[in-house]
mmCIF file of C-alpha atoms and ligand atoms in Angstrom:
data_model
loop_
_atom_site.group_PDB
_atom_site.id
_atom_site.type_symbol
_atom_site.label_atom_id
_atom_site.label_comp_id
_atom_site.label_asym_id
_atom_site.label_seq_id
_atom_site.Cartn_x
_atom_site.Cartn_y
_atom_site.Cartn_z
ATOM 1 C CA MET A 89 0.000 0.000 0.000
ATOM 2 C CA PRO A 90 1.347 3.438 -0.876
ATOM 3 C CA ILE A 91 1.548 5.753 2.142
ATOM 4 C CA GLN A 92 -0.973 8.572 2.474
ATOM 5 C CA LEU A 93 -0.164 11.927 0.910
ATOM 6 C CA SER A 94 -0.099 14.925 3.234
ATOM 7 C CA VAL A 95 -1.838 17.797 1.492
ATOM 8 C CA GLY A 96 -1.634 21.440 2.503
ATOM 9 C CA PRO A 97 -2.431 24.798 0.941
ATOM 10 C CA ARG A 98 0.390 24.433 -1.625
ATOM 11 C CA VAL A 99 -1.616 21.705 -3.305
ATOM 12 C CA ARG A 100 -4.352 23.535 -5.164
ATOM 13 C CA LYS A 101 -7.884 22.332 -5.901
ATOM 14 C CA SER A 102 -9.791 22.648 -9.164
ATOM 15 C CA PRO A 103 -13.136 24.463 -9.267
ATOM 16 C CA PHE A 104 -14.785 21.051 -9.848
ATOM 17 C CA PHE A 105 -13.238 19.545 -6.727
ATOM 18 C CA GLU A 106 -16.280 19.829 -4.437
ATOM 19 C CA ALA A 107 -18.616 18.434 -7.067
ATOM 20 C CA ALA A 108 -16.193 15.572 -7.760
ATOM 21 C CA ILE A 109 -16.019 14.711 -4.048
ATOM 22 C CA ARG A 110 -19.807 14.743 -3.848
ATOM 23 C CA ASP A 111 -19.937 12.356 -6.827
ATOM 24 C CA GLY A 112 -17.684 9.838 -5.094
ATOM 25 C CA LEU A 113 -14.093 10.802 -5.829
ATOM 26 C CA GLN A 114 -11.860 8.342 -3.966
ATOM 27 C CA ALA A 115 -8.303 8.906 -5.102
ATOM 28 C CA ALA A 116 -6.156 11.678 -6.440
ATOM 29 C CA SER A 117 -2.629 12.258 -7.608
ATOM 30 C CA VAL A 118 -0.714 15.544 -7.754
ATOM 31 C CA TYR A 119 -0.188 17.381 -11.070
ATOM 32 C CA ASN A 120 0.859 20.976 -11.697
ATOM 33 C CA HIS A 121 0.753 21.554 -7.917
ATOM 34 C CA MET A 122 -2.905 20.486 -7.779
ATOM 35 C CA TYR A 123 -4.975 17.517 -6.710
ATOM 36 C CA MET A 124 -5.637 15.469 -9.831
ATOM 37 C CA PRO A 125 -8.655 13.180 -9.485
ATOM 38 C CA THR A 126 -7.726 9.636 -10.551
ATOM 39 C CA SER A 127 -10.475 7.290 -9.387
ATOM 40 C CA TYR A 128 -14.082 7.035 -8.306
ATOM 41 C CA GLY A 129 -13.504 3.520 -6.993
ATOM 42 C CA ASP A 130 -14.610 1.334 -9.914
ATOM 43 C CA PRO A 131 -11.901 1.190 -12.613
ATOM 44 C CA VAL A 132 -13.811 -1.318 -14.761
ATOM 45 C CA ALA A 133 -16.939 0.864 -14.893
ATOM 46 C CA GLU A 134 -14.847 3.949 -15.649
ATOM 47 C CA TYR A 135 -13.107 2.151 -18.526
ATOM 48 C CA GLU A 136 -16.392 0.799 -19.937
ATOM 49 C CA ARG A 137 -18.009 4.253 -19.816
ATOM 50 C CA LEU A 138 -15.121 5.731 -21.761
ATOM 51 C CA ILE A 139 -15.099 2.979 -24.417
ATOM 52 C CA HIS A 140 -18.855 2.526 -24.892
ATOM 53 C CA GLY A 141 -20.579 5.557 -23.351
ATOM 54 C CA VAL A 142 -19.506 8.898 -21.994
ATOM 55 C CA ALA A 143 -17.493 10.053 -19.000
ATOM 56 C CA MET A 144 -16.787 13.451 -17.446
ATOM 57 C CA TRP A 145 -13.347 14.209 -16.063
ATOM 58 C CA ASP A 146 -12.107 17.015 -13.835
ATOM 59 C CA VAL A 147 -8.900 17.899 -15.678
ATOM 60 C CA GLY A 148 -8.512 21.341 -14.131
ATOM 61 C CA VAL A 149 -4.867 20.350 -13.624
ATOM 62 C CA GLU A 150 -4.317 20.993 -17.331
ATOM 63 C CA ARG A 151 -3.245 24.554 -16.536
ATOM 64 C CA GLN A 152 -3.091 27.231 -19.191
ATOM 65 C CA VAL A 153 0.105 29.209 -19.612
ATOM 66 C CA ALA A 154 -1.056 32.348 -21.451
ATOM 67 C CA LEU A 155 1.417 34.246 -23.639
ATOM 68 C CA LYS A 156 -0.137 37.673 -23.990
ATOM 69 C CA GLY A 157 1.102 40.625 -26.009
ATOM 70 C CA PRO A 158 2.446 41.638 -29.432
ATOM 71 C CA ASP A 159 5.220 39.015 -29.281
ATOM 72 C CA SER A 160 3.035 36.091 -28.209
ATOM 73 C CA LEU A 161 3.551 34.235 -31.505
ATOM 74 C CA ALA A 162 7.292 34.988 -31.524
ATOM 75 C CA LEU A 163 7.577 33.476 -28.037
ATOM 76 C CA ALA A 164 5.467 30.442 -28.976
ATOM 77 C CA ARG A 165 7.683 29.827 -32.024
ATOM 78 C CA LEU A 166 10.770 29.932 -29.798
ATOM 79 C CA LEU A 167 9.255 27.499 -27.320
ATOM 80 C CA THR A 168 8.100 24.730 -29.684
ATOM 81 C CA GLY A 169 9.555 22.828 -32.611
ATOM 82 C CA ARG A 170 6.071 22.487 -34.076
ATOM 83 C CA ASN A 171 5.725 24.580 -37.221
ATOM 84 C CA LEU A 172 3.232 27.319 -36.326
ATOM 85 C CA ASP A 173 2.869 28.770 -39.847
ATOM 86 C CA GLY A 174 -0.814 29.198 -40.581
ATOM 87 C CA LEU A 175 -1.834 29.054 -36.929
ATOM 88 C CA THR A 176 -5.360 30.456 -36.609
ATOM 89 C CA ILE A 177 -7.719 31.391 -33.836
ATOM 90 C CA GLY A 178 -9.891 28.331 -33.292
ATOM 91 C CA GLN A 179 -7.490 25.536 -34.286
ATOM 92 C CA GLY A 180 -5.330 23.974 -31.582
ATOM 93 C CA LYS A 181 -2.107 22.027 -32.145
ATOM 94 C CA TYR A 182 -0.157 19.455 -30.160
ATOM 95 C CA ALA A 183 3.139 21.295 -29.587
ATOM 96 C CA PRO A 184 6.091 19.603 -27.818
ATOM 97 C CA LEU A 185 8.481 21.898 -25.916
ATOM 98 C CA CYS A 186 12.190 21.144 -25.562
ATOM 99 C CA ASP A 187 15.074 22.625 -23.609
ATOM 100 C CA PHE A 188 18.354 23.721 -25.231
ATOM 101 C CA HIS A 189 19.586 20.102 -25.178
ATOM 102 C CA GLY A 190 16.598 18.896 -27.175
ATOM 103 C CA ARG A 191 15.082 17.159 -24.161
ATOM 104 C CA LEU A 192 11.309 17.205 -23.868
ATOM 105 C CA ILE A 193 10.132 19.512 -21.071
ATOM 106 C CA ASN A 194 6.398 19.417 -21.808
ATOM 107 C CA ASP A 195 3.913 18.358 -24.511
ATOM 108 C CA PRO A 196 1.053 20.868 -24.362
ATOM 109 C CA VAL A 197 -1.874 21.545 -26.641
ATOM 110 C CA LEU A 198 -1.359 25.046 -28.075
ATOM 111 C CA LEU A 199 -4.369 27.309 -28.689
ATOM 112 C CA GLN A 200 -4.324 30.753 -30.246
ATOM 113 C CA VAL A 201 -7.284 32.373 -28.480
ATOM 114 C CA ALA A 202 -6.862 35.973 -29.750
ATOM 115 C CA ASP A 203 -4.612 37.892 -32.154
ATOM 116 C CA ASP A 204 -2.163 38.606 -29.354
ATOM 117 C CA GLU A 205 -2.807 35.659 -27.031
ATOM 118 C CA ILE A 206 -1.683 32.030 -27.153
ATOM 119 C CA TRP A 207 -2.320 29.388 -24.508
ATOM 120 C CA LEU A 208 -0.225 26.355 -23.753
ATOM 121 C CA SER A 209 -2.431 23.743 -22.096
ATOM 122 C CA ILE A 210 0.352 22.051 -20.221
ATOM 123 C CA ALA A 211 1.253 18.658 -18.816
ATOM 124 C CA ASP A 212 2.893 18.296 -15.404
ATOM 125 C CA TYR A 213 5.963 20.559 -15.494
ATOM 126 C CA ASP A 214 6.389 24.263 -14.680
ATOM 127 C CA ILE A 215 6.298 26.036 -18.010
ATOM 128 C CA ALA A 216 5.198 29.516 -16.886
ATOM 129 C CA LEU A 217 8.626 30.015 -15.271
ATOM 130 C CA TRP A 218 10.447 28.756 -18.356
ATOM 131 C CA ALA A 219 8.350 30.850 -20.773
ATOM 132 C CA ALA A 220 8.734 34.021 -18.690
ATOM 133 C CA GLY A 221 12.485 33.424 -18.450
ATOM 134 C CA ILE A 222 12.827 32.984 -22.211
ATOM 135 C CA ALA A 223 10.631 36.049 -22.878
ATOM 136 C CA GLY A 224 12.871 38.140 -20.626
ATOM 137 C CA ALA A 225 16.126 36.806 -22.038
ATOM 138 C CA TYR A 226 14.992 37.501 -25.616
ATOM 139 C CA ALA A 227 13.521 40.929 -24.632
ATOM 140 C CA LEU A 228 10.118 40.023 -26.062
ATOM 141 C CA ASP A 229 7.063 42.205 -25.555
ATOM 142 C CA VAL A 230 4.857 39.550 -23.986
ATOM 143 C CA GLU A 231 3.424 38.730 -20.581
ATOM 144 C CA VAL A 232 3.240 35.180 -19.242
ATOM 145 C CA ILE A 233 0.364 34.465 -16.883
ATOM 146 C CA GLU A 234 -1.760 31.591 -15.623
ATOM 147 C CA PRO A 235 -5.359 32.638 -16.305
ATOM 148 C CA ASP A 236 -8.423 31.411 -14.391
ATOM 149 C CA VAL A 237 -9.149 28.562 -16.813
ATOM 150 C CA SER A 238 -9.973 24.940 -15.925
ATOM 151 C CA PRO A 239 -10.817 22.218 -18.445
ATOM 152 C CA LEU A 240 -13.587 19.669 -17.889
ATOM 153 C CA ALA A 241 -13.301 16.754 -20.325
ATOM 154 C CA VAL A 242 -16.301 14.879 -21.734
ATOM 155 C CA GLN A 243 -14.967 11.739 -23.412
ATOM 156 C CA GLY A 244 -16.353 8.674 -25.137
ATOM 157 C CA PRO A 245 -18.490 7.805 -28.196
ATOM 158 C CA LYS A 246 -21.582 9.477 -26.686
ATOM 159 C CA ALA A 247 -19.761 12.719 -25.770
ATOM 160 C CA GLU A 248 -20.908 14.433 -28.959
ATOM 161 C CA ALA A 249 -24.569 13.851 -28.161
ATOM 162 C CA VAL A 250 -24.100 15.364 -24.704
ATOM 163 C CA LEU A 251 -22.325 18.406 -26.107
ATOM 164 C CA VAL A 252 -25.029 18.897 -28.767
ATOM 165 C CA GLU A 253 -27.562 18.906 -25.947
ATOM 166 C CA LEU A 254 -25.568 21.574 -24.112
ATOM 167 C CA PHE A 255 -24.362 23.794 -26.959
ATOM 168 C CA GLY A 256 -26.222 22.920 -30.172
ATOM 169 C CA HIS A 257 -25.375 21.243 -33.447
ATOM 170 C CA TRP A 258 -22.396 23.457 -34.370
ATOM 171 C CA ILE A 259 -20.417 21.294 -31.952
ATOM 172 C CA SER A 260 -20.327 18.537 -34.583
ATOM 173 C CA ASP A 261 -18.530 20.814 -37.074
ATOM 174 C CA LEU A 262 -15.489 21.315 -34.838
ATOM 175 C CA LYS A 263 -12.396 19.680 -36.300
ATOM 176 C CA TYR A 264 -9.994 17.655 -34.145
ATOM 177 C CA PHE A 265 -8.367 20.179 -31.750
ATOM 178 C CA GLY A 266 -10.695 22.884 -33.118
ATOM 179 C CA PHE A 267 -12.236 25.174 -30.489
ATOM 180 C CA GLN A 268 -14.738 27.980 -30.040
ATOM 181 C CA LYS A 269 -15.308 30.554 -27.310
ATOM 182 C CA THR A 270 -18.951 30.634 -26.189
ATOM 183 C CA MET A 271 -21.335 30.984 -23.237
ATOM 184 C CA LEU A 272 -23.268 28.239 -21.503
ATOM 185 C CA GLY A 273 -26.004 30.452 -20.094
ATOM 186 C CA SER A 274 -23.964 32.841 -17.972
ATOM 187 C CA ILE A 275 -20.848 30.621 -17.863
ATOM 188 C CA PRO A 276 -17.949 31.682 -20.133
ATOM 189 C CA VAL A 277 -16.243 28.689 -21.749
ATOM 190 C CA ILE A 278 -14.118 27.513 -24.633
ATOM 191 C CA VAL A 279 -15.299 24.261 -26.181
ATOM 192 C CA ALA A 280 -12.681 22.142 -27.952
ATOM 193 C CA ARG A 281 -12.785 18.792 -29.708
ATOM 194 C CA SER A 282 -9.908 17.243 -27.805
ATOM 195 C CA GLY A 283 -9.058 15.191 -24.753
ATOM 196 C CA TRP A 284 -6.563 12.693 -23.504
ATOM 197 C CA SER A 285 -8.194 9.595 -24.998
ATOM 198 C CA LYS A 286 -8.721 8.132 -28.451
ATOM 199 C CA GLN A 287 -12.435 7.586 -27.879
ATOM 200 C CA GLY A 288 -13.499 10.990 -29.171
ATOM 201 C CA GLY A 289 -14.851 13.809 -27.117
ATOM 202 C CA TYR A 290 -14.576 17.379 -26.026
ATOM 203 C CA GLU A 291 -13.006 19.595 -23.446
ATOM 204 C CA ILE A 292 -14.959 22.478 -21.935
ATOM 205 C CA TYR A 293 -12.483 25.072 -20.685
ATOM 206 C CA LEU A 294 -14.233 26.881 -17.822
ATOM 207 C CA MET A 295 -13.092 30.522 -17.806
ATOM 208 C CA ASP A 296 -14.417 31.609 -14.414
ATOM 209 C CA SER A 297 -13.802 29.259 -11.499
ATOM 210 C CA ARG A 298 -16.836 30.540 -9.583
ATOM 211 C CA PHE A 299 -18.960 28.400 -11.920
ATOM 212 C CA GLY A 300 -17.189 25.061 -11.302
ATOM 213 C CA THR A 301 -20.049 23.305 -9.589
ATOM 214 C CA ALA A 302 -22.638 24.867 -11.911
ATOM 215 C CA LEU A 303 -20.824 23.614 -15.018
ATOM 216 C CA TRP A 304 -20.293 20.146 -13.524
ATOM 217 C CA GLU A 305 -24.024 19.863 -12.716
ATOM 218 C CA GLN A 306 -25.119 21.041 -16.164
ATOM 219 C CA VAL A 307 -22.887 18.538 -17.933
ATOM 220 C CA LYS A 308 -24.133 15.795 -15.622
ATOM 221 C CA GLU A 309 -27.754 16.761 -16.300
ATOM 222 C CA ALA A 310 -27.261 16.837 -20.089
ATOM 223 C CA GLY A 311 -25.505 13.475 -19.917
ATOM 224 C CA ARG A 312 -28.136 11.756 -17.764
ATOM 225 C CA ALA A 313 -29.909 10.226 -20.778
ATOM 226 C CA TYR A 314 -26.558 8.746 -21.867
ATOM 227 C CA GLN A 315 -25.653 7.383 -18.418
ATOM 228 C CA ILE A 316 -22.766 9.803 -18.074
ATOM 229 C CA GLY A 317 -20.597 9.175 -15.033
ATOM 230 C CA PRO A 318 -17.463 10.602 -13.487
ATOM 231 C CA GLY A 319 -14.022 9.391 -14.424
ATOM 232 C CA ALA A 320 -10.451 10.498 -14.869
ATOM 233 C CA PRO A 321 -7.780 10.303 -17.545
ATOM 234 C CA ASN A 322 -7.948 6.567 -18.042
ATOM 235 C CA TYR A 323 -4.913 4.506 -17.228
ATOM 236 C CA ILE A 324 -5.844 1.455 -19.337
ATOM 237 C CA GLU A 325 -7.125 3.321 -22.396
ATOM 238 C CA ARG A 326 -4.126 5.587 -22.573
ATOM 239 C CA VAL A 327 -1.771 2.594 -22.623
ATOM 240 C CA GLU A 328 -3.868 0.972 -25.384
ATOM 241 C CA SER A 329 -3.774 4.248 -27.328
ATOM 242 C CA GLY A 330 -0.125 5.068 -26.620
ATOM 243 C CA LEU A 331 -0.788 8.590 -25.358
ATOM 244 C CA ILE A 332 2.258 10.085 -23.651
ATOM 245 C CA SER A 333 2.110 10.956 -19.957
ATOM 246 C CA TYR A 334 4.861 13.486 -19.410
ATOM 247 C CA GLY A 335 6.916 12.673 -16.313
ATOM 248 C CA ALA A 336 5.658 9.092 -16.183
ATOM 249 C CA ASP A 337 6.898 7.932 -19.597
ATOM 250 C CA THR A 338 9.727 10.451 -19.845
ATOM 251 C CA ASP A 339 12.867 10.811 -17.771
ATOM 252 C CA ASP A 340 15.321 13.705 -17.643
ATOM 253 C CA LYS A 341 16.933 12.635 -20.931
ATOM 254 C CA SER A 342 13.915 11.880 -23.142
ATOM 255 C CA ASN A 343 13.827 13.602 -26.508
ATOM 256 C CA PRO A 344 10.869 13.890 -28.888
ATOM 257 C CA PHE A 345 12.340 11.447 -31.412
ATOM 258 C CA GLU A 346 12.619 8.670 -28.821
ATOM 259 C CA LEU A 347 8.998 9.368 -27.972
ATOM 260 C CA GLY A 348 7.802 9.102 -31.562
ATOM 261 C CA LEU A 349 6.870 12.781 -31.734
ATOM 262 C CA ASP A 350 8.832 13.312 -34.983
ATOM 263 C CA ARG A 351 5.794 14.536 -36.897
ATOM 264 C CA PHE A 352 5.303 17.411 -34.446
ATOM 265 C CA ILE A 353 8.858 18.764 -34.825
ATOM 266 C CA ASP A 354 9.837 20.623 -38.003
ATOM 267 C CA LEU A 355 13.613 20.949 -38.268
ATOM 268 C CA GLU A 356 13.375 22.364 -41.806
ATOM 269 C CA GLN A 357 11.278 25.421 -40.900
ATOM 270 C CA SER A 358 12.895 28.857 -41.186
ATOM 271 C CA SER A 359 11.959 29.806 -37.591
ATOM 272 C CA ASP A 360 14.585 29.165 -34.983
ATOM 273 C CA PHE A 361 13.414 27.432 -31.813
ATOM 274 C CA ILE A 362 14.927 26.291 -28.539
ATOM 275 C CA GLY A 363 16.563 22.900 -28.948
ATOM 276 C CA LYS A 364 16.743 23.035 -32.769
ATOM 277 C CA ASP A 365 20.540 22.643 -32.986
ATOM 278 C CA ALA A 366 20.554 19.813 -30.480
ATOM 279 C CA LEU A 367 17.663 18.073 -32.244
ATOM 280 C CA LEU A 368 19.423 18.301 -35.613
ATOM 281 C CA LYS A 369 22.373 16.443 -34.052
ATOM 282 C CA ILE A 370 20.109 13.879 -32.409
ATOM 283 C CA ARG A 371 18.348 13.293 -35.720
ATOM 284 C CA ASP A 372 21.652 12.756 -37.521
ATOM 285 C CA HIS A 373 22.988 10.364 -34.890
ATOM 286 C CA GLY A 374 19.704 8.493 -34.522
ATOM 287 C CA VAL A 375 18.192 7.506 -31.189
ATOM 288 C CA ASN A 376 19.257 4.494 -29.132
ATOM 289 C CA ARG A 377 15.949 3.841 -27.384
ATOM 290 C CA ARG A 378 12.296 4.197 -28.319
ATOM 291 C CA PHE A 379 8.913 4.569 -26.620
ATOM 292 C CA LYS A 380 7.101 1.335 -27.467
ATOM 293 C CA GLY A 381 4.069 -0.750 -26.756
ATOM 294 C CA ILE A 382 4.826 -3.940 -24.831
ATOM 295 C CA LEU A 383 2.911 -7.207 -24.569
ATOM 296 C CA MET A 384 3.533 -9.119 -21.343
ATOM 297 C CA ASP A 385 2.619 -12.597 -20.218
ATOM 298 C CA GLY A 386 1.528 -13.800 -16.758
ATOM 299 C CA PRO A 387 -1.648 -13.372 -14.710
ATOM 300 C CA LYS A 388 -3.959 -10.408 -15.302
ATOM 301 C CA LEU A 389 -2.480 -7.148 -14.023
ATOM 302 C CA THR A 390 -4.558 -5.120 -11.585
ATOM 303 C CA GLY A 391 -3.987 -1.653 -10.198
ATOM 304 C CA THR A 392 -1.278 0.742 -11.290
ATOM 305 C CA ASN A 393 2.496 0.660 -10.958
ATOM 306 C CA GLU A 394 4.006 2.996 -8.381
ATOM 307 C CA HIS A 395 7.527 2.679 -9.812
ATOM 308 C CA ARG A 396 8.956 2.225 -13.276
ATOM 309 C CA TRP A 397 9.659 -1.439 -13.929
ATOM 310 C CA GLN A 398 13.116 -2.246 -15.163
ATOM 311 C CA ILE A 399 13.460 -4.202 -18.403
ATOM 312 C CA SER A 400 16.422 -6.544 -18.764
ATOM 313 C CA GLN A 401 17.790 -8.824 -21.455
ATOM 314 C CA GLN A 402 20.395 -11.437 -20.554
ATOM 315 C CA GLY A 403 20.978 -9.587 -17.313
ATOM 316 C CA ARG A 404 21.554 -6.215 -19.001
ATOM 317 C CA ASP A 405 19.398 -3.125 -18.286
ATOM 318 C CA VAL A 406 17.657 -2.268 -21.563
ATOM 319 C CA GLY A 407 14.835 0.080 -20.553
ATOM 320 C CA TYR A 408 11.769 0.596 -18.410
ATOM 321 C CA VAL A 409 8.020 0.082 -18.353
ATOM 322 C CA SER A 410 6.242 3.270 -17.264
ATOM 323 C CA ALA A 411 2.624 2.065 -17.252
ATOM 324 C CA ALA A 412 1.161 -1.440 -17.441
ATOM 325 C CA ALA A 413 -2.395 -2.755 -17.373
ATOM 326 C CA PHE A 414 -4.632 -5.608 -18.406
ATOM 327 C CA SER A 415 -6.429 -4.577 -21.610
ATOM 328 C CA PRO A 416 -9.983 -5.950 -21.808
ATOM 329 C CA ARG A 417 -10.127 -5.172 -25.536
ATOM 330 C CA LEU A 418 -6.874 -6.996 -26.372
ATOM 331 C CA ASP A 419 -7.373 -9.625 -23.678
ATOM 332 C CA SER A 420 -3.708 -9.245 -22.802
ATOM 333 C CA ASN A 421 -1.391 -7.562 -20.343
ATOM 334 C CA ILE A 422 -0.022 -4.500 -22.056
ATOM 335 C CA ALA A 423 2.375 -1.692 -21.247
ATOM 336 C CA VAL A 424 4.229 1.282 -22.600
ATOM 337 C CA GLY A 425 7.863 2.017 -21.942
ATOM 338 C CA MET A 426 11.265 2.980 -23.223
ATOM 339 C CA VAL A 427 13.229 0.163 -24.842
ATOM 340 C CA SER A 428 16.784 0.110 -26.187
ATOM 341 C CA VAL A 429 16.894 -0.118 -29.988
ATOM 342 C CA GLU A 430 19.714 -2.644 -29.759
ATOM 343 C CA ALA A 431 17.703 -4.906 -27.469
ATOM 344 C CA MET A 432 14.874 -4.937 -29.999
ATOM 345 C CA GLN A 433 17.269 -5.810 -32.852
ATOM 346 C CA THR A 434 19.216 -8.632 -31.288
ATOM 347 C CA GLU A 435 16.488 -10.626 -29.651
ATOM 348 C CA ALA A 436 12.790 -9.932 -29.424
ATOM 349 C CA ARG A 437 11.978 -11.016 -25.867
ATOM 350 C CA PHE A 438 13.024 -9.433 -22.592
ATOM 351 C CA ASP A 439 12.209 -9.608 -18.886
ATOM 352 C CA VAL A 440 10.048 -7.025 -17.155
ATOM 353 C CA HIS A 441 10.721 -6.727 -13.419
ATOM 354 C CA CYS A 442 7.374 -5.930 -11.786
ATOM 355 C CA GLU A 443 7.139 -5.084 -8.092
ATOM 356 C CA ASP A 444 6.640 -8.747 -7.142
ATOM 357 C CA CYS A 445 7.321 -10.765 -10.276
ATOM 358 C CA VAL A 446 9.277 -11.134 -13.495
ATOM 359 C CA ARG A 447 7.310 -11.347 -16.743
ATOM 360 C CA SER A 448 8.410 -12.074 -20.262
ATOM 361 C CA GLY A 449 7.667 -9.214 -22.679
ATOM 362 C CA ILE A 450 7.982 -8.211 -26.305
ATOM 363 C CA ALA A 451 8.016 -4.741 -27.900
ATOM 364 C CA VAL A 452 5.384 -3.803 -30.491
ATOM 365 C CA ASP A 453 4.355 -0.618 -32.300
ATOM 366 C CA LEU A 454 2.060 2.013 -30.786
ATOM 367 C CA PRO A 455 -0.830 2.488 -30.671
ATOM 368 C CA LEU A 456 -1.687 -0.966 -29.386
ATOM 369 C CA ILE A 457 -5.284 -0.451 -30.573
HETATM 370 N N1 THG B 1943 -5.906 18.363 -23.237
HETATM 371 C C1 THG B 1943 -5.583 19.603 -22.809
HETATM 372 N N2 THG B 1943 -4.462 19.851 -22.146
HETATM 373 C C2 THG B 1943 -3.617 18.839 -21.861
HETATM 374 C C3 THG B 1943 -3.890 17.522 -22.291
HETATM 375 C C4 THG B 1943 -5.075 17.300 -22.992
HETATM 376 N N3 THG B 1943 -2.492 19.076 -21.161
HETATM 377 C C5 THG B 1943 -1.737 17.996 -20.624
HETATM 378 C C6 THG B 1943 -1.652 16.831 -21.566
HETATM 379 N N4 THG B 1943 -2.996 16.477 -22.035
HETATM 380 C C7 THG B 1943 -0.796 17.206 -22.754
HETATM 381 N N5 THG B 1943 -0.398 16.053 -23.505
HETATM 382 C C8 THG B 1943 -1.098 15.550 -24.584
HETATM 383 C C9 THG B 1943 -0.662 14.353 -25.112
HETATM 384 C C10 THG B 1943 -1.320 13.805 -26.195
HETATM 385 C C11 THG B 1943 -2.409 14.465 -26.752
HETATM 386 C C12 THG B 1943 -2.838 15.652 -26.214
HETATM 387 C C13 THG B 1943 -2.174 16.207 -25.137
HETATM 388 C C14 THG B 1943 -3.108 13.911 -27.939
HETATM 389 N N6 THG B 1943 -2.359 13.234 -28.832
HETATM 390 C C15 THG B 1943 -2.888 12.560 -29.978
HETATM 391 C C16 THG B 1943 -1.906 11.430 -30.316
HETATM 392 O O1 THG B 1943 -0.788 11.474 -29.852
HETATM 393 O O2 THG B 1943 -2.311 10.527 -31.022
HETATM 394 C C17 THG B 1943 -3.137 13.423 -31.190
HETATM 395 C C18 THG B 1943 -2.043 14.332 -31.604
HETATM 396 C C19 THG B 1943 -2.286 14.942 -32.979
HETATM 397 O O3 THG B 1943 -2.573 14.172 -33.914
HETATM 398 O O4 THG B 1943 -2.171 16.176 -33.155
HETATM 399 O O5 THG B 1943 -4.298 14.057 -28.101
HETATM 400 O O6 THG B 1943 -5.424 16.151 -23.390
HETATM 401 N N7 THG B 1943 -6.429 20.600 -23.065
#
């Protein structure tokens, strides 16, 4: 059993926190200095709702780092290797951020919300500090702030029907990562077709935290006919889908090429960006490990792994598993992790050292489904 976490005022709460507690929240992690809801006590039901129905997730931990001012685009271009030519208001982009050594420091969704304002919807690492530091060092005319914005995700095949109920039919015309500022009655929101699952769905970015409970209740009410229920970014589905969890899958050396994020980094673009020189070298040398799917034998896995599991081959350390689960859809134990390229060339199989067992595993391509 993991020990209990001591939580004080430094650990912030999302505006949906009270509503989530009332609806049975049982476990939380910590993410961007906030409680991150992780479980309502029935992982199987939460998985089934996401795959076959619709679930609502408090993902207020996906904090927005707002770049505001005449140089907002110039700063965004410096921060990400994603080519931002043709960026428009209303179309988001997945935009990895690297440090000067080409190591991944975050993998946010980027949204241009106004002519002079860009948001980075960040994963769990302090990017406001980094962005403000870079803005200062490059003497850019831009402010970096964390606005009062908190996403609520509605995910699953029936999410669209729920959103149509709430907002109307225009919701169906949103492209993947497309978004629109609107009002839900008196609640200011941005609605985006996005979310950390491959089951389809939306994220409602609440733009005034006083309405947290009100928004939660309205979504719940609109979803009643579709048996909506609470959930959280789903551990099993994200392994099946190969979605990256920054900080879990990455270590302090991970670069975007190891992680398979090549298509989101444009080394040929004319814009300079932080990490470009280092990434050019990494590209030319090639990577020596890759983020892969893994199939593992043995009894059905339950729960989640507290530590990374070491992977060995003939006694040599050749990588780690960062998340492992039993997949009901594949009827197999599956995992994601970082595996040495050499280990995958010489011999297919390796040993995965779980907390209380050793299992035989084999690397396969992502996504697993
Ligand atoms: N939504 C919002 N903010 C976020 C996340 C989110 N911040 C934290 C975290 N998630 C950021 N990381 C990711 C990782 C993967 C994806 C989105 C955010 C994702 N990836 C797809 C994939 O890899 O297949 C699609 C990428 C693409 O084709 O452009 O969706 O979920 N608001």
